[in-house]
Amino acid sequence: NAGVTQTPKFRILKIGQSMTLQCTQDMNHNYMYWYRQDPGMGLKLIYYSVGAGITDKGEVPNGYNVSRSTTEDFPLRLELAAPSQTSVYFCASSDPTRISYGYTFGSGTRLTVV
Amino acid sequence: GIQVEQSPPDLILQEGANSTLRCNFSDSVNNLQWFHQNPWGQLINLFYIPSGTKQNGRLSATTVATERYSLLYISSSQTTDSGVYFCAGASGSARQLTFGSGTQLTVLP
């Protein structure tokens, strides 16, 4: 039972490069989320999904894209990386039928844009 | 969306001391969770507590929904309790949580 798995754990990008942060969960959760955490700050929601084929913007979606083709996977795409996207990115999932179980988070991806 | 305020922002304790962390919400919430982020960055769910009181070992939480606040109590603190404690909430039909800025807890041996 792996829970939520994020890859890679660390990445350095040059300005203007693109990359995809991978997130997969094996708990059959319908809801998945992407958050970013800047140093010393709380988490801000980038995008979320309530099921395969359904995604919606969160508080800070600019510069990112997502897709949800399967229940398990929720990749986050960065196009034209900028220094402002230097952050730690967390993926999470939850089961709407078991809301009291709360969120399960991945271990995060630390991204630096130089 | 709702606003979430946490206090205090920083807290330093000696091992064995008790502490209370507070979370205020700008609107009624139907989903409220407390998380612990350990020094390695891992986020662990502590409580789902939109109302009432729950206890888990040395940790307990109380949410007074009518007054829009929640409290996290840590008793007999240990060095392993160090890290950042976040509360997060959602209101109405929203499924996505809004996080506070956290309380950085340091427990000294």
mmCIF file of C-alpha atoms in Angstrom:
data_model
loop_
_atom_site.group_PDB
_atom_site.id
_atom_site.type_symbol
_atom_site.label_atom_id
_atom_site.label_comp_id
_atom_site.label_asym_id
_atom_site.label_seq_id
_atom_site.Cartn_x
_atom_site.Cartn_y
_atom_site.Cartn_z
ATOM 1 C CA ASN A 1 0.000 0.000 0.000
ATOM 2 C CA ALA A 2 2.088 2.919 -1.313
ATOM 3 C CA GLY A 3 -0.482 5.722 -0.803
ATOM 4 C CA VAL A 4 0.413 8.813 -2.861
ATOM 5 C CA THR A 5 3.660 8.661 -4.834
ATOM 6 C CA GLN A 6 5.325 11.735 -6.324
ATOM 7 C CA THR A 7 8.243 11.816 -8.723
ATOM 8 C CA PRO A 8 10.794 13.248 -8.983
ATOM 9 C CA LYS A 9 11.729 14.236 -5.420
ATOM 10 C CA PHE A 10 14.085 16.988 -6.562
ATOM 11 C CA ARG A 11 14.547 18.865 -9.814
ATOM 12 C CA ILE A 12 16.436 21.891 -11.054
ATOM 13 C CA LEU A 13 15.058 23.606 -14.152
ATOM 14 C CA LYS A 14 16.380 26.444 -16.223
ATOM 15 C CA ILE A 15 14.129 29.398 -16.975
ATOM 16 C CA GLY A 16 11.883 28.596 -19.919
ATOM 17 C CA GLN A 17 12.158 24.816 -19.633
ATOM 18 C CA SER A 18 9.130 22.600 -19.136
ATOM 19 C CA MET A 19 8.533 19.541 -17.014
ATOM 20 C CA THR A 20 5.838 17.254 -15.654
ATOM 21 C CA LEU A 21 5.508 16.393 -11.992
ATOM 22 C CA GLN A 22 4.046 12.953 -11.596
ATOM 23 C CA CYS A 23 1.519 11.925 -8.958
ATOM 24 C CA THR A 24 -0.124 8.544 -8.603
ATOM 25 C CA GLN A 25 -2.252 7.024 -5.853
ATOM 26 C CA ASP A 26 -3.316 3.431 -5.251
ATOM 27 C CA MET A 27 -6.224 4.041 -2.863
ATOM 28 C CA ASN A 28 -8.889 4.480 -5.548
ATOM 29 C CA HIS A 29 -9.544 8.031 -4.345
ATOM 30 C CA ASN A 30 -11.670 10.134 -6.656
ATOM 31 C CA TYR A 31 -10.401 13.474 -5.406
ATOM 32 C CA MET A 32 -6.855 14.642 -6.058
ATOM 33 C CA TYR A 33 -5.102 17.949 -5.477
ATOM 34 C CA TRP A 34 -1.916 19.838 -6.248
ATOM 35 C CA TYR A 35 -0.564 22.338 -3.738
ATOM 36 C CA ARG A 36 2.583 24.410 -3.658
ATOM 37 C CA GLN A 37 4.410 25.459 -0.507
ATOM 38 C CA ASP A 38 6.770 28.411 -0.600
ATOM 39 C CA PRO A 39 9.418 28.718 2.162
ATOM 40 C CA GLY A 40 7.874 29.499 5.537
ATOM 41 C CA MET A 41 4.378 29.598 4.094
ATOM 42 C CA GLY A 42 1.270 27.497 4.069
ATOM 43 C CA LEU A 43 0.027 25.458 1.144
ATOM 44 C CA LYS A 44 -1.726 27.072 -1.788
ATOM 45 C CA LEU A 45 -3.998 25.099 -4.099
ATOM 46 C CA ILE A 46 -2.971 24.993 -7.758
ATOM 47 C CA TYR A 47 -5.480 22.573 -9.311
ATOM 48 C CA TYR A 48 -7.787 19.855 -8.160
ATOM 49 C CA SER A 49 -9.828 17.031 -9.670
ATOM 50 C CA VAL A 50 -12.986 15.308 -8.472
ATOM 51 C CA GLY A 51 -12.668 12.399 -10.876
ATOM 52 C CA ALA A 52 -11.195 11.176 -14.140
ATOM 53 C CA GLY A 53 -11.732 13.743 -16.874
ATOM 54 C CA ILE A 54 -12.663 16.541 -14.454
ATOM 55 C CA THR A 55 -10.243 19.240 -13.315
ATOM 56 C CA ASP A 56 -10.634 22.715 -11.897
ATOM 57 C CA LYS A 57 -8.450 25.670 -10.994
ATOM 58 C CA GLY A 58 -7.423 26.475 -7.489
ATOM 59 C CA GLU A 59 -6.010 29.672 -6.017
ATOM 60 C CA VAL A 60 -2.748 29.859 -8.030
ATOM 61 C CA PRO A 61 -3.190 28.065 -11.403
ATOM 62 C CA ASN A 62 -1.243 30.410 -13.685
ATOM 63 C CA GLY A 63 1.736 28.746 -15.350
ATOM 64 C CA TYR A 64 0.463 25.215 -14.720
ATOM 65 C CA ASN A 65 -1.695 22.640 -16.437
ATOM 66 C CA VAL A 66 -3.142 19.319 -15.310
ATOM 67 C CA SER A 67 -4.900 16.320 -16.757
ATOM 68 C CA ARG A 68 -6.746 13.408 -15.176
ATOM 69 C CA SER A 69 -7.161 10.556 -17.639
ATOM 70 C CA THR A 70 -7.297 7.847 -14.951
ATOM 71 C CA THR A 71 -8.363 7.677 -11.316
ATOM 72 C CA GLU A 72 -4.806 6.875 -10.255
ATOM 73 C CA ASP A 73 -2.779 9.588 -11.995
ATOM 74 C CA PHE A 74 -2.834 13.368 -11.750
ATOM 75 C CA PRO A 75 0.240 14.895 -13.448
ATOM 76 C CA LEU A 76 1.088 18.594 -13.128
ATOM 77 C CA ARG A 77 2.683 20.280 -16.130
ATOM 78 C CA LEU A 78 4.885 23.364 -15.887
ATOM 79 C CA GLU A 79 5.301 25.255 -19.142
ATOM 80 C CA LEU A 80 7.997 27.909 -19.527
ATOM 81 C CA ALA A 81 9.368 27.624 -16.000
ATOM 82 C CA ALA A 82 9.951 30.889 -14.107
ATOM 83 C CA PRO A 83 11.894 31.594 -10.880
ATOM 84 C CA SER A 84 8.547 32.330 -9.160
ATOM 85 C CA GLN A 85 7.715 28.639 -9.554
ATOM 86 C CA THR A 86 10.552 27.621 -7.258
ATOM 87 C CA SER A 87 8.675 25.823 -4.515
ATOM 88 C CA VAL A 88 7.836 22.468 -2.980
ATOM 89 C CA TYR A 89 4.927 20.788 -4.707
ATOM 90 C CA PHE A 90 2.612 18.408 -2.893
ATOM 91 C CA CYS A 91 0.046 16.093 -4.373
ATOM 92 C CA ALA A 92 -2.788 14.797 -2.199
ATOM 93 C CA SER A 93 -5.843 12.616 -2.523
ATOM 94 C CA SER A 94 -9.037 12.010 -0.594
ATOM 95 C CA ASP A 95 -12.089 9.783 -0.696
ATOM 96 C CA PRO A 96 -15.312 11.841 -0.772
ATOM 97 C CA THR A 97 -17.239 8.880 0.672
ATOM 98 C CA ARG A 98 -14.843 8.734 3.640
ATOM 99 C CA ILE A 99 -14.230 12.404 4.252
ATOM 100 C CA SER A 100 -13.381 11.789 7.899
ATOM 101 C CA TYR A 101 -10.247 9.951 6.785
ATOM 102 C CA GLY A 102 -8.836 13.259 5.595
ATOM 103 C CA TYR A 103 -6.222 13.975 2.978
ATOM 104 C CA THR A 104 -3.270 11.723 2.171
ATOM 105 C CA PHE A 105 -0.224 13.623 0.949
ATOM 106 C CA GLY A 106 2.723 12.559 -1.150
ATOM 107 C CA SER A 107 6.257 13.289 0.021
ATOM 108 C CA GLY A 108 6.626 16.316 -2.250
ATOM 109 C CA THR A 109 8.761 17.490 -5.171
ATOM 110 C CA ARG A 110 11.309 20.216 -4.473
ATOM 111 C CA LEU A 111 11.669 22.331 -7.626
ATOM 112 C CA THR A 112 14.243 25.036 -8.204
ATOM 113 C CA VAL A 113 14.116 27.257 -11.296
ATOM 114 C CA VAL A 114 17.377 29.037 -12.113
ATOM 115 C CA GLY B 1 -12.977 31.277 -0.361
ATOM 116 C CA ILE B 2 -12.507 31.126 3.382
ATOM 117 C CA GLN B 3 -9.602 32.724 5.232
ATOM 118 C CA VAL B 4 -7.674 30.691 7.805
ATOM 119 C CA GLU B 5 -5.579 32.324 10.514
ATOM 120 C CA GLN B 6 -3.304 30.426 12.873
ATOM 121 C CA SER B 7 -1.633 31.541 16.079
ATOM 122 C CA PRO B 8 0.959 31.738 17.355
ATOM 123 C CA PRO B 9 3.230 31.675 14.299
ATOM 124 C CA ASP B 10 6.134 30.327 16.351
ATOM 125 C CA LEU B 11 6.300 28.435 19.627
ATOM 126 C CA ILE B 12 9.311 27.163 21.544
ATOM 127 C CA LEU B 13 8.803 24.724 24.418
ATOM 128 C CA GLN B 14 10.842 22.662 26.798
ATOM 129 C CA GLU B 15 10.239 18.936 26.583
ATOM 130 C CA GLY B 16 7.348 17.951 28.843
ATOM 131 C CA ALA B 17 5.463 21.245 28.526
ATOM 132 C CA ASN B 18 1.909 21.602 27.227
ATOM 133 C CA SER B 19 0.775 23.865 24.413
ATOM 134 C CA THR B 20 -2.339 25.134 22.659
ATOM 135 C CA LEU B 21 -2.464 26.107 19.001
ATOM 136 C CA ARG B 22 -5.370 28.100 17.613
ATOM 137 C CA CYS B 23 -7.040 28.316 14.217
ATOM 138 C CA ASN B 24 -9.692 30.896 13.270
ATOM 139 C CA PHE B 25 -11.920 30.707 10.212
ATOM 140 C CA SER B 26 -13.644 33.519 8.313
ATOM 141 C CA ASP B 27 -16.689 31.392 7.515
ATOM 142 C CA SER B 28 -18.431 28.268 8.698
ATOM 143 C CA VAL B 29 -16.599 25.105 7.753
ATOM 144 C CA ASN B 30 -17.898 21.619 7.126
ATOM 145 C CA ASN B 31 -14.448 20.123 6.759
ATOM 146 C CA LEU B 32 -11.618 20.976 9.144
ATOM 147 C CA GLN B 33 -8.344 19.114 9.434
ATOM 148 C CA TRP B 34 -5.121 19.463 11.399
ATOM 149 C CA PHE B 35 -1.800 18.371 9.903
ATOM 150 C CA HIS B 36 1.734 17.993 11.157
ATOM 151 C CA GLN B 37 4.632 18.663 8.811
ATOM 152 C CA ASN B 38 7.734 17.021 10.205
ATOM 153 C CA PRO B 39 11.245 18.462 9.772
ATOM 154 C CA TRP B 40 11.685 16.321 6.644
ATOM 155 C CA GLY B 41 8.663 17.935 5.020
ATOM 156 C CA GLN B 42 6.202 15.057 5.236
ATOM 157 C CA LEU B 43 2.588 16.082 5.912
ATOM 158 C CA ILE B 44 0.627 13.829 8.221
ATOM 159 C CA ASN B 45 -3.078 14.102 8.894
ATOM 160 C CA LEU B 46 -3.744 14.432 12.633
ATOM 161 C CA PHE B 47 -7.464 15.078 12.950
ATOM 162 C CA TYR B 48 -10.586 15.510 10.910
ATOM 163 C CA ILE B 49 -12.675 17.660 13.236
ATOM 164 C CA PRO B 50 -15.368 19.980 11.811
ATOM 165 C CA SER B 51 -16.963 20.071 15.268
ATOM 166 C CA GLY B 52 -16.567 18.600 18.727
ATOM 167 C CA THR B 53 -13.533 17.117 20.430
ATOM 168 C CA LYS B 54 -11.199 14.265 19.556
ATOM 169 C CA GLN B 55 -8.180 12.801 21.265
ATOM 170 C CA ASN B 56 -5.311 10.723 19.994
ATOM 171 C CA GLY B 57 -2.699 9.972 22.618
ATOM 172 C CA ARG B 58 -1.064 13.199 23.790
ATOM 173 C CA LEU B 59 -2.841 15.218 21.105
ATOM 174 C CA SER B 60 -6.396 16.439 21.217
ATOM 175 C CA ALA B 61 -8.418 18.907 19.172
ATOM 176 C CA THR B 62 -11.572 20.888 19.764
ATOM 177 C CA THR B 63 -13.607 22.774 17.194
ATOM 178 C CA VAL B 64 -16.293 25.272 18.185
ATOM 179 C CA ALA B 65 -18.065 25.563 14.865
ATOM 180 C CA THR B 66 -20.488 28.306 15.960
ATOM 181 C CA GLU B 67 -17.556 30.550 16.912
ATOM 182 C CA ARG B 68 -15.406 29.551 13.934
ATOM 183 C CA TYR B 69 -12.291 28.377 15.697
ATOM 184 C CA SER B 70 -10.400 25.203 16.460
ATOM 185 C CA LEU B 71 -7.755 24.386 19.043
ATOM 186 C CA LEU B 72 -5.019 21.768 18.987
ATOM 187 C CA TYR B 73 -3.631 20.694 22.363
ATOM 188 C CA ILE B 74 -0.283 18.997 22.763
ATOM 189 C CA SER B 75 0.443 17.616 26.204
ATOM 190 C CA SER B 76 3.780 16.453 27.618
ATOM 191 C CA SER B 77 5.525 17.568 24.445
ATOM 192 C CA GLN B 78 8.434 15.574 23.037
ATOM 193 C CA THR B 79 11.208 16.591 20.659
ATOM 194 C CA THR B 80 9.538 14.495 17.967
ATOM 195 C CA ASP B 81 6.548 16.867 18.121
ATOM 196 C CA SER B 82 8.679 19.563 16.491
ATOM 197 C CA GLY B 83 7.647 20.768 13.063
ATOM 198 C CA VAL B 84 4.897 22.880 11.570
ATOM 199 C CA TYR B 85 1.255 22.402 12.464
ATOM 200 C CA PHE B 86 -1.308 23.412 9.870
ATOM 201 C CA CYS B 87 -5.041 23.663 10.077
ATOM 202 C CA ALA B 88 -7.113 23.656 6.919
ATOM 203 C CA GLY B 89 -10.794 24.049 6.194
ATOM 204 C CA ALA B 90 -13.437 23.970 3.509
ATOM 205 C CA SER B 91 -16.904 25.501 3.477
ATOM 206 C CA GLY B 92 -20.094 24.962 1.537
ATOM 207 C CA SER B 93 -19.798 22.500 -1.339
ATOM 208 C CA ALA B 94 -16.034 22.923 -1.684
ATOM 209 C CA ARG B 95 -13.965 19.752 -1.421
ATOM 210 C CA GLN B 96 -10.601 21.496 -1.537
ATOM 211 C CA LEU B 97 -8.989 22.640 1.713
ATOM 212 C CA THR B 98 -7.667 26.135 2.373
ATOM 213 C CA PHE B 99 -4.593 26.083 4.611
ATOM 214 C CA GLY B 100 -3.454 28.470 7.280
ATOM 215 C CA SER B 101 0.130 29.688 7.398
ATOM 216 C CA GLY B 102 1.040 27.277 10.172
ATOM 217 C CA THR B 103 2.546 27.267 13.661
ATOM 218 C CA GLN B 104 6.242 26.402 13.817
ATOM 219 C CA LEU B 105 6.748 24.342 16.991
ATOM 220 C CA THR B 106 10.203 23.676 18.404
ATOM 221 C CA VAL B 107 10.505 21.359 21.397
ATOM 222 C CA LEU B 108 13.852 21.592 23.155
ATOM 223 C CA PRO B 109 15.342 18.605 25.038
#
